[in-house]
Amino acid sequence: MIASGAVAGALLVAVPALPSSADGPATVSMQTAFAPPLGRAMTYRVTTRRIGRDGSPIDFTLVYALQWQRLGRGYQLQAVLEAIESDAPPPVTRALTMMLQPLVGERLAYLIPGDGSRIDLVDPEGLWTRVTARIEAVGANGNREEARRLAALIAALPEAERDRMATADVRALLVPANAIIGQGVAEDGAADGPLRTVVRVEQNARAGSVPLRIDQRWTIDTTTGLVVRERRQSWITPAAGGEPMLAEERLRELEPAPEISKVS
């Protein structure tokens, strides 16, 4: 997730985000259709847990409303970031989610081809125009310094980074669009009807000079081609040995999971 650099850097251990896709030979091969459920309201929750300097966990959750529609030979996905939930103190939550706050309530539309191989945001220029207007409204209501700082942060983002901010969570849902899943290993015995579990461990990741082990686990619906659950944990590996320490955990969950295979 995006954090406000100065404040979040003082509070948290910095952990890099892995790309949503990666090149390399696939070690998982499974028959996965791409047929998302049509016309059904779904809830998508993305929870991030980080460890603060005092050792206590800091949690926040992005809550999306999703709905799929047929469009020509492909699909359109309507997504609304409905809320950002957190039990952390408000200043901490604002610092962690500042870049995403202007997207709350925005209805975003994405185009996905029939094979689910990519996702394109519809009218990105219009989106960022609306976001800028929202930030200006915040400034007009008296929070000028915060609005100025946020506007400067967003203006400084390259186009590709803006696109990532608006699409990363949704892209993570699409099995065909995430080659990194193919670098995992199917978990033995982890089959429940059309659901399959894939795991991946990266032993030599780094956050600056800090060595990390990154564990990822995906639960995939092979009928819809969607990831119904993803867990990513980043562990700090002590240089002098000892037990690894959990630095960050991200959990993505698509609801309602039990009915997701009943494609309309």
Coordinates of N, CA and C in Angstrom, one line a residue, residues 91-210:
P91 N -4.2 9.8 13.3 CA -3.0 10.3 12.6 C -2.2 9.2 11.9
V92 N -2.1 8.0 12.6 CA -1.4 6.9 12.0 C -2.1 6.4 10.7
T93 N -3.4 6.3 10.8 CA -4.2 5.8 9.7 C -4.1 6.8 8.5
R94 N -4.2 8.1 8.8 CA -4.1 9.1 7.7 C -2.7 9.0 7.1
A95 N -1.7 8.8 7.9 CA -0.3 8.7 7.3 C -0.2 7.5 6.4
L96 N -0.7 6.4 6.8 CA -0.6 5.2 6.0 C -1.5 5.2 4.7
T97 N -2.6 5.9 4.7 CA -3.5 5.8 3.6 C -3.8 7.1 2.9
M98 N -2.9 8.1 3.2 CA -3.2 9.4 2.6 C -3.4 9.4 1.1
M99 N -2.6 8.7 0.4 CA -2.7 8.6 -1.1 C -3.9 8.0 -1.6
L100 N -4.5 7.1 -0.7 CA -5.7 6.4 -1.2 C -7.0 7.1 -0.8
Q101 N -7.0 8.0 0.2 CA -8.2 8.7 0.7 C -9.0 9.3 -0.4
P102 N -8.4 10.0 -1.4 CA -9.2 10.7 -2.4 C -9.9 9.7 -3.3
L103 N -9.5 8.4 -3.3 CA -10.2 7.4 -4.1 C -11.4 6.8 -3.5
V104 N -11.6 7.1 -2.2 CA -12.8 6.5 -1.5 C -14.0 7.1 -2.1
G105 N -15.0 6.2 -2.5 CA -16.2 6.7 -3.1 C -16.2 6.8 -4.6
E106 N -15.0 6.7 -5.2 CA -14.9 6.8 -6.6 C -15.3 5.5 -7.3
R107 N -16.2 5.6 -8.3 CA -16.5 4.4 -9.0 C -15.5 4.2 -10.2
L108 N -14.7 3.1 -10.1 CA -13.7 2.9 -11.1 C -14.2 1.8 -12.0
A109 N -13.9 1.9 -13.3 CA -14.3 0.9 -14.3 C -13.0 0.3 -14.9
Y110 N -13.0 -1.0 -15.0 CA -11.8 -1.7 -15.6 C -12.3 -2.5 -16.8
L111 N -11.5 -2.6 -17.8 CA -11.7 -3.5 -19.0 C -10.8 -4.7 -18.9
I112 N -11.3 -5.9 -19.0 CA -10.6 -7.1 -18.9 C -10.9 -8.0 -20.2
P113 N -9.9 -8.4 -20.9 CA -10.2 -9.3 -22.1 C -10.8 -10.6 -21.6
G114 N -11.3 -11.4 -22.6 CA -12.0 -12.6 -22.3 C -11.1 -13.7 -21.6
D115 N -9.8 -13.6 -21.8 CA -8.9 -14.6 -21.2 C -8.4 -14.1 -19.8
G116 N -8.7 -12.8 -19.4 CA -8.3 -12.3 -18.1 C -6.8 -12.0 -18.0
S117 N -6.1 -11.8 -19.2 CA -4.7 -11.7 -19.2 C -4.2 -10.3 -18.8
R118 N -5.1 -9.3 -18.8 CA -4.6 -8.0 -18.3 C -5.8 -7.2 -17.8
I119 N -5.6 -6.0 -17.3 CA -6.7 -5.2 -16.8 C -6.3 -3.7 -17.1
D120 N -7.2 -3.0 -17.7 CA -7.0 -1.6 -18.1 C -8.0 -0.7 -17.4
L121 N -7.6 0.3 -16.7 CA -8.4 1.3 -16.1 C -9.1 2.2 -17.2
V122 N -10.4 2.3 -17.1 CA -11.1 3.2 -18.0 C -11.0 4.7 -17.6
D123 N -10.6 5.5 -18.6 CA -10.5 7.0 -18.4 C -9.7 7.3 -17.2
P124 N -8.4 7.0 -17.2 CA -7.5 7.4 -16.0 C -7.4 8.9 -15.9
E125 N -7.4 9.6 -17.0 CA -7.2 11.0 -16.9 C -8.4 11.6 -16.2
G126 N -9.6 11.1 -16.5 CA -10.8 11.6 -15.8 C -10.8 11.3 -14.3
L127 N -10.3 10.1 -14.0 CA -10.2 9.8 -12.6 C -9.3 10.7 -11.8
W128 N -8.1 11.0 -12.3 CA -7.2 11.9 -11.6 C -7.6 13.4 -11.6
T129 N -8.4 13.7 -12.6 CA -9.1 15.1 -12.6 C -10.1 15.2 -11.4
R130 N -10.9 14.1 -11.3 CA -11.8 14.1 -10.1 C -11.1 14.1 -8.8
V131 N -10.0 13.3 -8.7 CA -9.2 13.2 -7.5 C -8.7 14.6 -7.2
T132 N -8.1 15.3 -8.2 CA -7.6 16.6 -7.9 C -8.7 17.6 -7.4
A133 N -9.8 17.5 -8.0 CA -10.9 18.3 -7.6 C -11.3 18.0 -6.1
R134 N -11.3 16.8 -5.8 CA -11.6 16.4 -4.4 C -10.6 17.0 -3.4
I135 N -9.3 16.9 -3.8 CA -8.2 17.4 -2.9 C -8.4 18.9 -2.8
E136 N -8.7 19.6 -3.9 CA -8.9 21.1 -3.8 C -10.1 21.4 -2.9
A137 N -11.1 20.6 -2.9 CA -12.3 20.8 -2.0 C -11.9 20.6 -0.5
V138 N -11.0 19.7 -0.2 CA -10.5 19.5 1.1 C -9.7 20.8 1.5
G139 N -8.9 21.3 0.6 CA -8.2 22.6 0.9 C -9.1 23.7 1.2
A140 N -10.2 23.8 0.4 CA -11.2 24.9 0.5 C -11.9 24.8 1.9
N141 N -12.0 23.6 2.4 CA -12.7 23.5 3.7 C -11.7 23.7 4.9
G142 N -10.5 24.1 4.7 CA -9.6 24.5 5.8 C -8.4 23.7 6.0
N143 N -8.3 22.5 5.4 CA -7.2 21.6 5.5 C -6.2 21.9 4.4
R144 N -5.7 23.2 4.3 CA -4.9 23.6 3.2 C -3.6 22.9 3.1
E145 N -2.9 22.8 4.3 CA -1.6 22.2 4.3 C -1.6 20.7 3.9
E146 N -2.6 20.0 4.4 CA -2.7 18.5 4.1 C -3.0 18.4 2.6
A147 N -3.9 19.2 2.1 CA -4.3 19.2 0.7 C -3.1 19.5 -0.2
R148 N -2.4 20.5 0.2 CA -1.2 20.9 -0.6 C -0.2 19.8 -0.7
R149 N 0.0 19.2 0.5 CA 1.0 18.1 0.6 C 0.6 16.9 -0.3
L150 N -0.7 16.5 -0.2 CA -1.3 15.4 -0.9 C -1.2 15.7 -2.4
A151 N -1.6 16.9 -2.8 CA -1.6 17.2 -4.2 C -0.2 17.1 -4.8
A152 N 0.8 17.6 -4.0 CA 2.2 17.5 -4.5 C 2.6 16.0 -4.6
L153 N 2.2 15.2 -3.7 CA 2.6 13.8 -3.7 C 2.1 13.1 -5.0
I154 N 0.8 13.4 -5.3 CA 0.1 12.7 -6.4 C 0.7 13.3 -7.7
A155 N 0.9 14.6 -7.7 CA 1.5 15.2 -9.0 C 2.8 14.7 -9.3
A156 N 3.6 14.3 -8.3 CA 5.0 13.8 -8.5 C 5.0 12.3 -8.9
L157 N 3.9 11.6 -8.9 CA 3.9 10.2 -9.2 C 3.9 10.1 -10.8
P158 N 4.8 9.2 -11.3 CA 4.8 8.9 -12.7 C 3.4 8.2 -13.0
E159 N 3.1 8.3 -14.3 CA 1.8 7.7 -14.8 C 1.7 6.2 -14.4
A160 N 2.8 5.5 -14.5 CA 2.7 4.1 -14.2 C 2.4 3.8 -12.8
E161 N 3.0 4.7 -11.9 CA 2.7 4.5 -10.5 C 1.3 4.9 -10.1
R162 N 0.7 5.9 -10.8 CA -0.7 6.2 -10.5 C -1.6 5.0 -10.9
D163 N -1.2 4.4 -12.1 CA -2.0 3.3 -12.6 C -1.9 2.1 -11.6
R164 N -0.7 1.9 -11.0 CA -0.5 0.8 -10.1 C -1.3 1.1 -8.8
M165 N -1.4 2.3 -8.4 CA -2.1 2.6 -7.2 C -3.6 2.4 -7.4
A166 N -4.1 2.6 -8.6 CA -5.6 2.5 -8.8 C -5.9 1.1 -9.3
T167 N -5.0 0.2 -9.6 CA -5.3 -1.1 -10.2 C -4.7 -2.3 -9.5
A168 N -3.7 -2.1 -8.6 CA -2.9 -3.2 -8.1 C -3.8 -4.2 -7.3
D169 N -4.7 -3.7 -6.5 CA -5.5 -4.7 -5.7 C -6.4 -5.5 -6.6
V170 N -7.0 -4.8 -7.6 CA -7.9 -5.5 -8.5 C -7.2 -6.5 -9.4
R171 N -6.0 -6.0 -9.9 CA -5.2 -6.9 -10.7 C -4.8 -8.2 -10.0
A172 N -4.6 -8.1 -8.7 CA -4.2 -9.3 -7.9 C -5.3 -10.3 -7.9
L173 N -6.5 -10.0 -8.3 CA -7.6 -11.0 -8.3 C -7.5 -11.9 -9.5
L174 N -6.9 -11.5 -10.6 CA -6.9 -12.2 -11.8 C -5.8 -13.2 -11.9
V175 N -6.1 -14.5 -11.9 CA -5.0 -15.5 -12.0 C -4.2 -15.3 -13.3
P176 N -4.9 -15.2 -14.5 CA -4.1 -15.1 -15.8 C -3.2 -13.9 -15.8
A177 N -3.5 -12.8 -15.1 CA -2.7 -11.6 -15.2 C -1.6 -11.6 -14.2
N178 N -1.4 -12.6 -13.4 CA -0.4 -12.7 -12.4 C 0.6 -13.9 -12.6
A179 N 1.6 -13.7 -13.4 CA 2.5 -14.7 -13.7 C 3.3 -15.2 -12.4
I180 N 3.3 -14.3 -11.4 CA 4.0 -14.7 -10.2 C 3.4 -15.9 -9.5
I181 N 2.1 -16.1 -9.7 CA 1.4 -17.3 -9.2 C 2.0 -18.5 -9.8
G182 N 2.3 -18.5 -11.1 CA 2.9 -19.6 -11.8 C 4.2 -20.0 -11.3
Q183 N 4.9 -19.1 -10.5 CA 6.2 -19.5 -9.9 C 6.1 -20.2 -8.6
G184 N 4.8 -20.4 -8.1 CA 4.6 -21.1 -6.9 C 4.5 -22.6 -7.1
V185 N 4.2 -23.2 -6.0 CA 4.1 -24.7 -6.0 C 2.7 -25.0 -5.4
A186 N 2.0 -25.9 -6.2 CA 0.7 -26.4 -5.7 C 0.9 -27.1 -4.4
E187 N 0.1 -26.8 -3.4 CA 0.2 -27.4 -2.1 C -0.5 -28.8 -2.1
D188 N 0.2 -29.8 -1.7 CA -0.3 -31.1 -1.7 C -1.6 -31.2 -0.8
G189 N -2.6 -31.9 -1.4 CA -3.8 -32.1 -0.7 C -4.6 -30.9 -0.5
A190 N -4.2 -29.7 -1.0 CA -5.0 -28.5 -0.8 C -6.0 -28.3 -2.0
A191 N -6.9 -29.2 -2.1 CA -7.9 -29.1 -3.1 C -9.3 -29.3 -2.5
D192 N -10.2 -28.3 -2.8 CA -11.5 -28.3 -2.2 C -12.5 -28.0 -3.4
G193 N -12.9 -29.0 -4.1 CA -13.7 -28.8 -5.3 C -12.9 -28.1 -6.3
P194 N -13.4 -26.9 -6.8 CA -12.6 -26.2 -7.8 C -11.5 -25.3 -7.2
L195 N -11.4 -25.3 -5.9 CA -10.3 -24.4 -5.2 C -9.0 -25.2 -5.2
R196 N -7.9 -24.4 -5.5 CA -6.6 -24.9 -5.4 C -5.7 -23.9 -4.6
T197 N -4.7 -24.4 -3.8 CA -3.8 -23.6 -3.1 C -2.4 -23.6 -3.7
V198 N -1.8 -22.5 -3.9 CA -0.5 -22.3 -4.4 C 0.3 -21.6 -3.4
V199 N 1.6 -22.0 -3.2 CA 2.4 -21.3 -2.2 C 3.7 -21.0 -2.9
R200 N 4.4 -19.9 -2.4 CA 5.6 -19.5 -3.0 C 6.4 -18.8 -1.8
V201 N 7.7 -19.2 -1.8 CA 8.6 -18.6 -0.7 C 9.8 -18.0 -1.5
E202 N 10.1 -16.7 -1.1 CA 11.3 -16.0 -1.7 C 12.2 -15.8 -0.5
Q203 N 13.3 -16.5 -0.5 CA 14.3 -16.5 0.6 C 15.2 -15.3 0.7
N204 N 15.5 -14.7 -0.5 CA 16.6 -13.7 -0.5 C 16.1 -12.4 -0.9
A205 N 14.9 -12.0 -0.5 CA 14.4 -10.7 -0.7 C 15.1 -9.7 0.3
R206 N 15.1 -8.4 -0.1 CA 15.7 -7.4 0.8 C 14.9 -6.2 0.9
A207 N 14.9 -5.5 2.1 CA 14.4 -4.1 2.2 C 15.5 -3.3 2.6
G208 N 16.2 -2.7 1.6 CA 17.5 -2.0 1.9 C 18.5 -3.0 2.3
S209 N 19.1 -2.8 3.5 CA 20.1 -3.8 4.0 C 19.5 -4.9 4.8
V210 N 18.2 -4.9 5.0 CA 17.5 -5.9 5.8 C 17.1 -7.1 5.0

